[in-house]
Short mmCIF file of C-alpha atoms and ligand atoms in Angstrom, two decimals:
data_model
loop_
_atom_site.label_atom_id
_atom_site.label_comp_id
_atom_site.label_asym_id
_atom_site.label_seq_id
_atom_site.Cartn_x
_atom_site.Cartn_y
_atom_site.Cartn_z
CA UNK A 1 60.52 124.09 83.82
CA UNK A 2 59.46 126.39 81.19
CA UNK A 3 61.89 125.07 78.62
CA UNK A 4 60.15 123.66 76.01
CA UNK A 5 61.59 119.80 76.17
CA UNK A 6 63.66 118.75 73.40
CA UNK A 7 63.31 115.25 72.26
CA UNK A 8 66.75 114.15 73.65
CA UNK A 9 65.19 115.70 77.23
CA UNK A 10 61.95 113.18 77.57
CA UNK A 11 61.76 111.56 80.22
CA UNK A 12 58.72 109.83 79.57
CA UNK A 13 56.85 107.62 77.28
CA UNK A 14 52.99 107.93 76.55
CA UNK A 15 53.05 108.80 80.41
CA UNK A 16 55.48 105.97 81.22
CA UNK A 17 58.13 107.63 83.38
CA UNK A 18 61.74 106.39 81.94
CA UNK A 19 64.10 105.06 84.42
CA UNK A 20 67.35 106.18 84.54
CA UNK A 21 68.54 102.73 83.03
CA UNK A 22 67.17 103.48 80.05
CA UNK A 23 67.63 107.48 79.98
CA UNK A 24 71.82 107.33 80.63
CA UNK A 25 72.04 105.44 77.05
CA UNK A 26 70.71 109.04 75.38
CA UNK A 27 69.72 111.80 77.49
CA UNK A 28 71.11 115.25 76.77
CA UNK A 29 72.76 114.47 73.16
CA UNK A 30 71.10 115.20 70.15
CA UNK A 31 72.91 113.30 67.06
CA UNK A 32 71.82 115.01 64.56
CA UNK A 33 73.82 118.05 65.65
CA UNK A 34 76.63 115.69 65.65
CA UNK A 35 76.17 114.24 61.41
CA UNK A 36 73.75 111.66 63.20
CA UNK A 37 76.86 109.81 65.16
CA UNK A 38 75.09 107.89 68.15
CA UNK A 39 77.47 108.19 70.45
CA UNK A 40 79.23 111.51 71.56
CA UNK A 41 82.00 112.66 69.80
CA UNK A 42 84.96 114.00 71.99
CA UNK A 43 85.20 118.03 71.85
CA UNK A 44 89.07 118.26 71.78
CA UNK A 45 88.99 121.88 71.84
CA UNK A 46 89.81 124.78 74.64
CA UNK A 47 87.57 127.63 72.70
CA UNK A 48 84.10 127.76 70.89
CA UNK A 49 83.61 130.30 68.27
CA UNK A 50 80.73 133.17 68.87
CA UNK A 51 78.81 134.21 65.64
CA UNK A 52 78.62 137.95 66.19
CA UNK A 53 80.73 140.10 68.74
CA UNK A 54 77.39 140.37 70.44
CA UNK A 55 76.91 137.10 70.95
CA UNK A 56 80.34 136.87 72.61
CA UNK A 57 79.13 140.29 74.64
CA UNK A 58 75.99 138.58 75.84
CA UNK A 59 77.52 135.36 76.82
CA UNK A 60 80.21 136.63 79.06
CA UNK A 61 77.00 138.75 80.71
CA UNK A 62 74.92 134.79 81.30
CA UNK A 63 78.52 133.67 82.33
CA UNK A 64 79.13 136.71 85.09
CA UNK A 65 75.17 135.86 86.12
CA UNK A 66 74.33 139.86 85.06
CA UNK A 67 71.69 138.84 81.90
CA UNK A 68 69.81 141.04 80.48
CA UNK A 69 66.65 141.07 78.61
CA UNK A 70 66.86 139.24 74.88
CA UNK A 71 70.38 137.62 76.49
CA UNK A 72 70.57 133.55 75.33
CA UNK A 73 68.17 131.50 77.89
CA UNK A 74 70.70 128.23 77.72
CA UNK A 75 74.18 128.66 78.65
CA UNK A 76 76.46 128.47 75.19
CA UNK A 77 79.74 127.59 74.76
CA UNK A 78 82.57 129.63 75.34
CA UNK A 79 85.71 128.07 76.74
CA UNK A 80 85.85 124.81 78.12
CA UNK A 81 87.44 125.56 81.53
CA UNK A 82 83.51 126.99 81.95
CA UNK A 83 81.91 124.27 80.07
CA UNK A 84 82.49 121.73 77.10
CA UNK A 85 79.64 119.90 75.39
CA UNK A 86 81.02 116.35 76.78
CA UNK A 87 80.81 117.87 79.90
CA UNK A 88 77.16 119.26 79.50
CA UNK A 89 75.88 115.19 78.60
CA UNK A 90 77.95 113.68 81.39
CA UNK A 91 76.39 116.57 83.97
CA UNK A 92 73.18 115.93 82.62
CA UNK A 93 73.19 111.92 83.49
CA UNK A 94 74.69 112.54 86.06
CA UNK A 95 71.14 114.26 87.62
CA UNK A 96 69.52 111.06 86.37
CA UNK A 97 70.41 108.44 89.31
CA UNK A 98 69.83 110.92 92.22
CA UNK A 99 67.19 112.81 90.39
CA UNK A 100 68.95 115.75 91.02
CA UNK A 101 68.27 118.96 89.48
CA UNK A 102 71.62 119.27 88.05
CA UNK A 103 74.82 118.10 88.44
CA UNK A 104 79.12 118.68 87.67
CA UNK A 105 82.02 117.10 86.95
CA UNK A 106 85.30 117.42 88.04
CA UNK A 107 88.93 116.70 87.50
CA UNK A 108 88.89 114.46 90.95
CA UNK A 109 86.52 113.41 93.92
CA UNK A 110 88.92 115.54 95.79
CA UNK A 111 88.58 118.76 93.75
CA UNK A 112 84.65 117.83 93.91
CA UNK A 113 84.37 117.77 98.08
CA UNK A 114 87.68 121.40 98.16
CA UNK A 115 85.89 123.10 95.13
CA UNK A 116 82.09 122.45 97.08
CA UNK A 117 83.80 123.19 100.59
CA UNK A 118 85.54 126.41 99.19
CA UNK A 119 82.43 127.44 97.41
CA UNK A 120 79.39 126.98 100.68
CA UNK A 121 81.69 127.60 103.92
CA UNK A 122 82.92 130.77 103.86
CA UNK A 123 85.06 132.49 106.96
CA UNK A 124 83.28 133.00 110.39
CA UNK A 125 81.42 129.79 109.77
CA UNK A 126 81.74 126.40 111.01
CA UNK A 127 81.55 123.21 109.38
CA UNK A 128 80.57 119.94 111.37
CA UNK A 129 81.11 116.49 110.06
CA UNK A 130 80.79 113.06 110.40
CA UNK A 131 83.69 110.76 111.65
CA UNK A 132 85.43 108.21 110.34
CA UNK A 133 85.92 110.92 106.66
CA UNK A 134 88.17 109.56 103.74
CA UNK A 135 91.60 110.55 104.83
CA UNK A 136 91.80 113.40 102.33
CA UNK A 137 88.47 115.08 103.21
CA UNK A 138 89.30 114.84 106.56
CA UNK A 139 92.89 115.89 106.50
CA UNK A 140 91.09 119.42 104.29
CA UNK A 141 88.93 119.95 106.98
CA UNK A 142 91.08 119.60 110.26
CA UNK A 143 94.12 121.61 108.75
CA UNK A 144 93.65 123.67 105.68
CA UNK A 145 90.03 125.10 106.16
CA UNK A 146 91.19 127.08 109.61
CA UNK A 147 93.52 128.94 108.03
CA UNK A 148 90.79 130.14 105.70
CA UNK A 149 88.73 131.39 108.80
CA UNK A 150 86.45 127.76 108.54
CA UNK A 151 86.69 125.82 111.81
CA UNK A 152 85.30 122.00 112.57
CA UNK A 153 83.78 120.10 114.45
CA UNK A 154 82.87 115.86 114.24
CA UNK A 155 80.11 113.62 115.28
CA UNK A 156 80.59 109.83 115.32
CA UNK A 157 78.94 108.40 111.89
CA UNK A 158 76.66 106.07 113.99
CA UNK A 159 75.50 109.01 116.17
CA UNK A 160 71.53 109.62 117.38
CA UNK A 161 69.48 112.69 115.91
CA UNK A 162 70.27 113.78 119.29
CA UNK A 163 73.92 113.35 119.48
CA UNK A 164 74.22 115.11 116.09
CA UNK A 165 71.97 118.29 117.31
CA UNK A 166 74.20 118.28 120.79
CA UNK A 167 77.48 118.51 118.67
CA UNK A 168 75.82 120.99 116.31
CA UNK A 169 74.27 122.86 119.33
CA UNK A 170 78.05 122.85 120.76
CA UNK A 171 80.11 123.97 117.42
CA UNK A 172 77.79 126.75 117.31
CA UNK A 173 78.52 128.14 120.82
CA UNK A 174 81.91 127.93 120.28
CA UNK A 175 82.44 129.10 116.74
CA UNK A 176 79.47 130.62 114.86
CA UNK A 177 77.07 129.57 112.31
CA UNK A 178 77.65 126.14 110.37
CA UNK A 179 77.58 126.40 106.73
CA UNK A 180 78.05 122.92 106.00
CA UNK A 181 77.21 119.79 107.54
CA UNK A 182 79.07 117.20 105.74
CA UNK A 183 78.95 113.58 106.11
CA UNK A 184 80.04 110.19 104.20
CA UNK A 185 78.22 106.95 104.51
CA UNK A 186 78.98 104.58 104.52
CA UNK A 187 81.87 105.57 105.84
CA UNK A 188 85.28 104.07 105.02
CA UNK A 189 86.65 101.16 106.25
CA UNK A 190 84.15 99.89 108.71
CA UNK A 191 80.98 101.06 106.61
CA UNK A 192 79.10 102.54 109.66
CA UNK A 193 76.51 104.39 108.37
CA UNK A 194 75.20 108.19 108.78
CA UNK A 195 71.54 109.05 109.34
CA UNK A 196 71.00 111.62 106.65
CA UNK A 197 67.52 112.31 107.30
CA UNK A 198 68.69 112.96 111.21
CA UNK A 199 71.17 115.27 109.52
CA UNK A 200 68.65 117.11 107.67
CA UNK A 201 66.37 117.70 110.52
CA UNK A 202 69.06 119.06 112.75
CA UNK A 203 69.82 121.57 109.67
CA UNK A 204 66.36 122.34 109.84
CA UNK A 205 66.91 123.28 113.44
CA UNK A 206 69.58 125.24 113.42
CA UNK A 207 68.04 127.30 110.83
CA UNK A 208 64.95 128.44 113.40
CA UNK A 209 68.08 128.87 116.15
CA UNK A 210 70.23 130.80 113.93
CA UNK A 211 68.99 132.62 111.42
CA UNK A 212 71.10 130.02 108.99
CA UNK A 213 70.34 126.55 107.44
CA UNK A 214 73.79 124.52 106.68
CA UNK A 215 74.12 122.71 103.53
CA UNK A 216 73.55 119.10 104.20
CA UNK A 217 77.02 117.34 101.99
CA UNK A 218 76.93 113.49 101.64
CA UNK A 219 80.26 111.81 100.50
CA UNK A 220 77.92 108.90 98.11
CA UNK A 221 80.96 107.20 96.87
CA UNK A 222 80.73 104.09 98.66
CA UNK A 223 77.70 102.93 97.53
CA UNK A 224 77.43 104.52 94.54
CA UNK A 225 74.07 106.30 93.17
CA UNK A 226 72.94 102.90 92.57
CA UNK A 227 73.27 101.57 96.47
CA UNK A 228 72.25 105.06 98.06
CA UNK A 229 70.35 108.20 97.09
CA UNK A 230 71.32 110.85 99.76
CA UNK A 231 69.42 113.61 98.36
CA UNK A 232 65.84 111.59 97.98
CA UNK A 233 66.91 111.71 102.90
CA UNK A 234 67.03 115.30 102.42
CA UNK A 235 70.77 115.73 101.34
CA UNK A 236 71.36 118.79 99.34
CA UNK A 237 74.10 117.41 97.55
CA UNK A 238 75.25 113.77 96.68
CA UNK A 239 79.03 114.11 95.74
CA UNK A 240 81.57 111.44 94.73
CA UNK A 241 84.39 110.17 93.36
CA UNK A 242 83.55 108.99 90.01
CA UNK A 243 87.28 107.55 90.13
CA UNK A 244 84.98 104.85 91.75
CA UNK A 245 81.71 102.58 91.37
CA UNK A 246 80.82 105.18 88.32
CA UNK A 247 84.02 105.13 86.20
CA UNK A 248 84.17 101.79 87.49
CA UNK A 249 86.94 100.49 85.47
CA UNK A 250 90.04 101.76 87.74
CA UNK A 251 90.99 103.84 84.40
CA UNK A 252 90.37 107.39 85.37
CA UNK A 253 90.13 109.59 87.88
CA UNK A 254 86.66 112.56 88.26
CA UNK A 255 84.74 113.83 90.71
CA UNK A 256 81.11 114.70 90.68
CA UNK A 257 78.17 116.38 92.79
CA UNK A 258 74.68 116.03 92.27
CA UNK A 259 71.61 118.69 93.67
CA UNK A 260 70.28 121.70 94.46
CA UNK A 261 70.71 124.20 91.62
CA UNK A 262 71.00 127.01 93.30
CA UNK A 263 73.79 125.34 95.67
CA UNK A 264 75.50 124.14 91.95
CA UNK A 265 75.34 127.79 90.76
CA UNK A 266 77.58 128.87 93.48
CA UNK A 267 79.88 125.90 93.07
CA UNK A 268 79.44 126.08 89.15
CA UNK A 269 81.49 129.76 90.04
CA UNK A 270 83.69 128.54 92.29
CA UNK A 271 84.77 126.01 89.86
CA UNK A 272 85.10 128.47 87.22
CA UNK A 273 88.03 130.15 88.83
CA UNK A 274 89.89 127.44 90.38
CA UNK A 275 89.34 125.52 86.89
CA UNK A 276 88.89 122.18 88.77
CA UNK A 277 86.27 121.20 85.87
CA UNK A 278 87.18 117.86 84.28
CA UNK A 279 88.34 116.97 80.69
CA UNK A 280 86.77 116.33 77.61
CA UNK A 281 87.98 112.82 77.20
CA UNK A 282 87.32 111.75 80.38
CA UNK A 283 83.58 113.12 80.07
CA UNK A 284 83.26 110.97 77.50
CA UNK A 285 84.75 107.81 79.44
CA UNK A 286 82.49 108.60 81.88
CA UNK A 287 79.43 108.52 79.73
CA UNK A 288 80.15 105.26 78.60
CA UNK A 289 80.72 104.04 82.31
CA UNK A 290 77.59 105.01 83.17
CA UNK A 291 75.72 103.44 80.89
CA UNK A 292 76.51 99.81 82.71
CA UNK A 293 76.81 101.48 86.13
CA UNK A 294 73.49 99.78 87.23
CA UNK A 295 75.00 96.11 85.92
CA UNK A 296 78.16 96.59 87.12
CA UNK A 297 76.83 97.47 90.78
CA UNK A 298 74.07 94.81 90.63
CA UNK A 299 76.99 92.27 90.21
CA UNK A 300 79.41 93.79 92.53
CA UNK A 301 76.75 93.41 95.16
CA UNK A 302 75.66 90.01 94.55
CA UNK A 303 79.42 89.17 94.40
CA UNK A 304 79.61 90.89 97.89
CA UNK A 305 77.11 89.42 99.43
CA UNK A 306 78.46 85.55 98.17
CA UNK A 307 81.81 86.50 99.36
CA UNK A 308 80.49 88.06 102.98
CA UNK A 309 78.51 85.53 103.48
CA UNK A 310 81.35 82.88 102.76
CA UNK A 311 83.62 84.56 105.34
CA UNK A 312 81.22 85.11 108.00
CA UNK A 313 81.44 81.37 108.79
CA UNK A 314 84.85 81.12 108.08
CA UNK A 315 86.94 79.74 111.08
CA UNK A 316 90.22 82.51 110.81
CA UNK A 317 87.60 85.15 110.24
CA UNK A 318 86.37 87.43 113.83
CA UNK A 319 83.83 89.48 111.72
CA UNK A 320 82.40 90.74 108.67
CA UNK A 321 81.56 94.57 108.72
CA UNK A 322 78.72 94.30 105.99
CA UNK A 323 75.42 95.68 106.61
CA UNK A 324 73.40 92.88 106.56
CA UNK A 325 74.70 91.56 109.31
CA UNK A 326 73.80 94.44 111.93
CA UNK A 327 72.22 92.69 114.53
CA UNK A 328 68.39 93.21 114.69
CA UNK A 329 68.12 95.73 117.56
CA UNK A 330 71.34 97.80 116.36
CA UNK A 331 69.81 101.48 115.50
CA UNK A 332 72.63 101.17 112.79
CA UNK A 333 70.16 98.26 111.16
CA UNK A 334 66.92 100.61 110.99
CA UNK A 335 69.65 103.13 109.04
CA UNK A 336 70.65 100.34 106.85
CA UNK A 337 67.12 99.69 106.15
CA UNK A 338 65.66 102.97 105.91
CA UNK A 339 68.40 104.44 103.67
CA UNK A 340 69.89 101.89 101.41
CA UNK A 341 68.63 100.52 98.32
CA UNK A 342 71.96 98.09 98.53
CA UNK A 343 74.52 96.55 101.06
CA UNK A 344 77.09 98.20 99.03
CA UNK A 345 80.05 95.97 97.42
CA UNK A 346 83.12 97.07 99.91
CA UNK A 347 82.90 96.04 103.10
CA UNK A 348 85.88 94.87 105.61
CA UNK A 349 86.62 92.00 107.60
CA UNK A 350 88.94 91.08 110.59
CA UNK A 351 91.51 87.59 109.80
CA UNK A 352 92.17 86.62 113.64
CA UNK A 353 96.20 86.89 114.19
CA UNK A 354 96.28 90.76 113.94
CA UNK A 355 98.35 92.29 111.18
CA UNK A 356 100.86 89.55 110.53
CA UNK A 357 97.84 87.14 109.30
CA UNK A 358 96.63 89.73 107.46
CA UNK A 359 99.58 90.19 105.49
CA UNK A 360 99.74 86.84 105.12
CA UNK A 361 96.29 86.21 103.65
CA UNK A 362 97.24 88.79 101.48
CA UNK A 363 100.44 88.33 99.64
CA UNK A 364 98.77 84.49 98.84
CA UNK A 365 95.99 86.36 96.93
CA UNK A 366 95.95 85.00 93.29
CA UNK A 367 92.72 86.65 91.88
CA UNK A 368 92.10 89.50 93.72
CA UNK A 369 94.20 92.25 93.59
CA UNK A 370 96.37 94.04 95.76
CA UNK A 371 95.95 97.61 95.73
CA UNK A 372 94.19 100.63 97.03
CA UNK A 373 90.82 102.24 95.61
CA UNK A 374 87.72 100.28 95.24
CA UNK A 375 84.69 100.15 92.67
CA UNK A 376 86.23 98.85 89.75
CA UNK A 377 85.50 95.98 87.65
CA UNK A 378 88.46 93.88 89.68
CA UNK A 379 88.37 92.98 92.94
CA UNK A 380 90.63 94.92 95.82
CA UNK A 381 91.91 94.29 98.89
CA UNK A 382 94.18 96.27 101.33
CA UNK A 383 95.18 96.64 104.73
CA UNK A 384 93.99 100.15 105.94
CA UNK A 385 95.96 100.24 109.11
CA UNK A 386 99.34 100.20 107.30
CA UNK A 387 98.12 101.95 103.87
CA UNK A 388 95.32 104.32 103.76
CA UNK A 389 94.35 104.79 107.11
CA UNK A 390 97.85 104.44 108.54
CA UNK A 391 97.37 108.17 110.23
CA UNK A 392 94.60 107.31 112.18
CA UNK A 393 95.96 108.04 115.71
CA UNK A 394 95.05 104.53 118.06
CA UNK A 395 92.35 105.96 120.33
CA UNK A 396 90.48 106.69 117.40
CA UNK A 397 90.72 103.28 115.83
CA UNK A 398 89.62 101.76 119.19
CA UNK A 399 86.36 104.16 119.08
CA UNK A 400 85.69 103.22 115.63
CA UNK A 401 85.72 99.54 115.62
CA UNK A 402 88.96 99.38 113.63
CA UNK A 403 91.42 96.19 114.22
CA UNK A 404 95.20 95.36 113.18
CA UNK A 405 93.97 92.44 111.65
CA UNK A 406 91.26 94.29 109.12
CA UNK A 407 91.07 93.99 105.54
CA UNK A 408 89.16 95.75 103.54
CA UNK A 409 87.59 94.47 100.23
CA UNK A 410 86.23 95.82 97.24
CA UNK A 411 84.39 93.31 95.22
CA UNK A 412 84.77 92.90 91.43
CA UNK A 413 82.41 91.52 88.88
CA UNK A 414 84.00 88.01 88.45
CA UNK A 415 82.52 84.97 88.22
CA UNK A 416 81.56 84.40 92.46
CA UNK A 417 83.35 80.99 92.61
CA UNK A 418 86.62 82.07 91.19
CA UNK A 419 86.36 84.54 94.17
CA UNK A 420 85.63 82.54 96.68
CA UNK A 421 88.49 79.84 95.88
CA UNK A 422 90.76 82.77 96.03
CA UNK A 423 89.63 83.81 99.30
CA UNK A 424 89.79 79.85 100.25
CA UNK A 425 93.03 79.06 99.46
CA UNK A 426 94.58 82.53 100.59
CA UNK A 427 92.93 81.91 103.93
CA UNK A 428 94.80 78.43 104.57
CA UNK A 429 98.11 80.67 105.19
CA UNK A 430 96.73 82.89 108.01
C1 PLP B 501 88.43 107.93 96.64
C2 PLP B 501 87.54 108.71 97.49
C3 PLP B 501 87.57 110.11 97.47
C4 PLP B 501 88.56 110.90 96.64
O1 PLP B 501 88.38 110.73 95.29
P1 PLP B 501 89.51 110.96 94.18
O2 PLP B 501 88.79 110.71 92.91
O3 PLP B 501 90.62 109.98 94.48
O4 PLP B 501 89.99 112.37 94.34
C5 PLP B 501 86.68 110.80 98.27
N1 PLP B 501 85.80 110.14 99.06
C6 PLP B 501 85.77 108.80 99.12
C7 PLP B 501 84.79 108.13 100.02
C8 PLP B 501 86.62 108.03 98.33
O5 PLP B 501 86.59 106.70 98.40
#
């Protein structure tokens, strides 16, 4: 970095590294170019004046990536489908969890994962994922990227380094290069988890067999930058749905990806164009969100891990699908080890007596709520075989693990006991 570093930029004190704790509460807004207010105000504007035609001249130049020599170094304000200053402080702490080297916001998870997909595959190339995806992603994939020229192909999230190469090796002899290897882990509803680092070296191969090294995509919204840091495995970029763990108050929906900048610059572009950028007001939302991510997650976990461990010995309960459980010699456990900081806060469970006993259990929920979405400061719970995941065809439920009878839970920050009497009582009915 050749920037000199501004004061609202230091990352360190006296030598003392900052954590990101401590740098979400200020990093990237100076007050005093806002009368001294602490917080952010909210930009509710669409344009940004320019002081000289010039200025205006040289900024659409930095904008269209054609600068020339004496052109402005930092990227200025011009309209705020490009950029907005709320939007410049949430990007920036949004690099700070993932230690990314920069980061955007926008208007959903969704547009995050089309916008990045639109941006790095382009046609004649391939792009091979994980399996189970979030419905959504996977649904993009499957039927709208082919008709862009962008084929597919999967690999079972729990797959070997050399089960991921093998269907890598494959997609390639059938369709071309892959431009993007995109995964999500833990992956929704059964939380199996995907070996980024695996992922990375198989990119790494297929760049010495092909000429081209895909983009390594991880899905982080499960766990949240706090449970999992994809891009510390080798992950180029960490995207999510802020919707989730990092709003984390079920209020809003926003997307986000953290990374490489020279991956962002493309997307940055991309985004540009389709205008899938996110709002001023919900920047600011999000900056205040993220200032308690780390408590809120810290909770949720602890929560999780009272109310797993509660059901695990429960007598109308088959399983728990929460990762410290995996049984010692399950390669899924050195994974869990190797690659999360956290156990996460959603996890799923199976209520023996199928789907009717489910529903059951569920309509006699007092506390927790019923709904879909997860990460918010309430606890969820839904039945993904009749809701979210209701399009999953059976043969692929069977091969991932995936009962009538499963519910899956995303765990508030309540007081523990008040969840596990809810879970109690509700159970009595199944
Ligand atoms: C919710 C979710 C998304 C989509 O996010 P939106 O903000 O709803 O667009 C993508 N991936 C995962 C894993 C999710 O849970």
């Amino acid at each position: 970095m050749s920037k000199p570093q501004k004061s609202y930029r230091k990352r360190e004190i006296a030598g003392h590294t900052l954590s990101p704790e401590s740098l979400v509460m200020g990093f990237g807004y100076d007050p005093f170019m806002s009368e001294g207010s602490i917080k952010p105000p909210i930009f509710m504007t669409s344009t940004f004046a320019f002081k000289s035609a010039r200025e205006g001249e040289a900024l659409f130049r930095r904008l269209a990536g054609r600068m020339e020599v004496g052109d402005p170094e930092d990227a200025d304000l011009i309209y705020t489908r490009f950029n907005n200053p709320n939007m410049e402080v949430l990007e920036d702490r949004l690099t700070l969890y993932d230690d990314g080297e920069a980061a955007l916001a926008f208007s959903s998870g969704m547009s995050a994962i089309t916008t990045a997909l639109f941006a790095c595959a382009e046609p004649g190339t391939g792009i091979l994922h994980s399996s189970p995806l979030y419905g959504a992603s996977e649904v993009f994939i499957r039927s709208f990227m082919p008709d862009w020229g962008v084929r597919s192909a999967e690999f079972d999230a729990w797959s070997t380094e050399d089960q991921i190469l093998k269907a890598a090796r494959d997609a390639v002899a059938r369709f071309g290069p892959i431009s993007v290897i995109f995964t999500e882990s833990p992956a929704n509803p059964t939380n199996a988890l995907v070996d980024i680092a695996a992922c990375a070296r198989v990119a790494s191969i297929l760049e010495q067999e092909t000429g081209r090294r895909p983009i390594l995509m991880c899905d982080n919204t499960m766990m949240g930058p706090v449970g999992h840091k994809p891009l510390k495995h080798g992950a180029d970029l960490a995207l999510y749905s802020l919707t989730k763990y990092v709003g984390g108050h079920s209020d809003l929906i926003a997307g986000g990806i953290v990374g490489n900048d020279e991956i962002l610059t493309k997307v940055r572009r991309m985004r540009n164009y389709l205008g899938t950028m996110l709002d001023a007001h919900s920047c600011w939302l999000l900056t205040r969100s993220l200032e308690t991510v780390q408590l809120r997650m810290e909770r949720a976990f602890s929560n999780a891990r009272i109310c797993a461990n509660y059901l695990k010995d429960h007598p109308k309960v088959a399983r728990v699908m929460y990762p410290e459980f995996l049984a010692a010699g399950d390669p899924q456990r050195k994974v869990f080890e190797e690659q999360c900081d956290a156990a996460g806060a959603t996890f799923s469970f199976d209520v023996t007596g199928g789907k009717e006993a489910a529903f059951r259990m569920l309509d006699k929920l007092q506390l927790i709520k019923l709904a879909v979405s997860l990460g918010g400061t309430e606890s969820l719970m839904c039945h993904p075989g009749s809701t979210t995941h209701s399009a999953v065809p059976a043969d692929v439920r069977a091969r991932i693990g995936f009962t009538d009878g499963l519910i899956r839970f995303s765990v508030g920050i309540e007081a523990p006991d008040d969840l596990v009497v809810d879970l109690k009582q509700a159970l009595e009915h199944v």
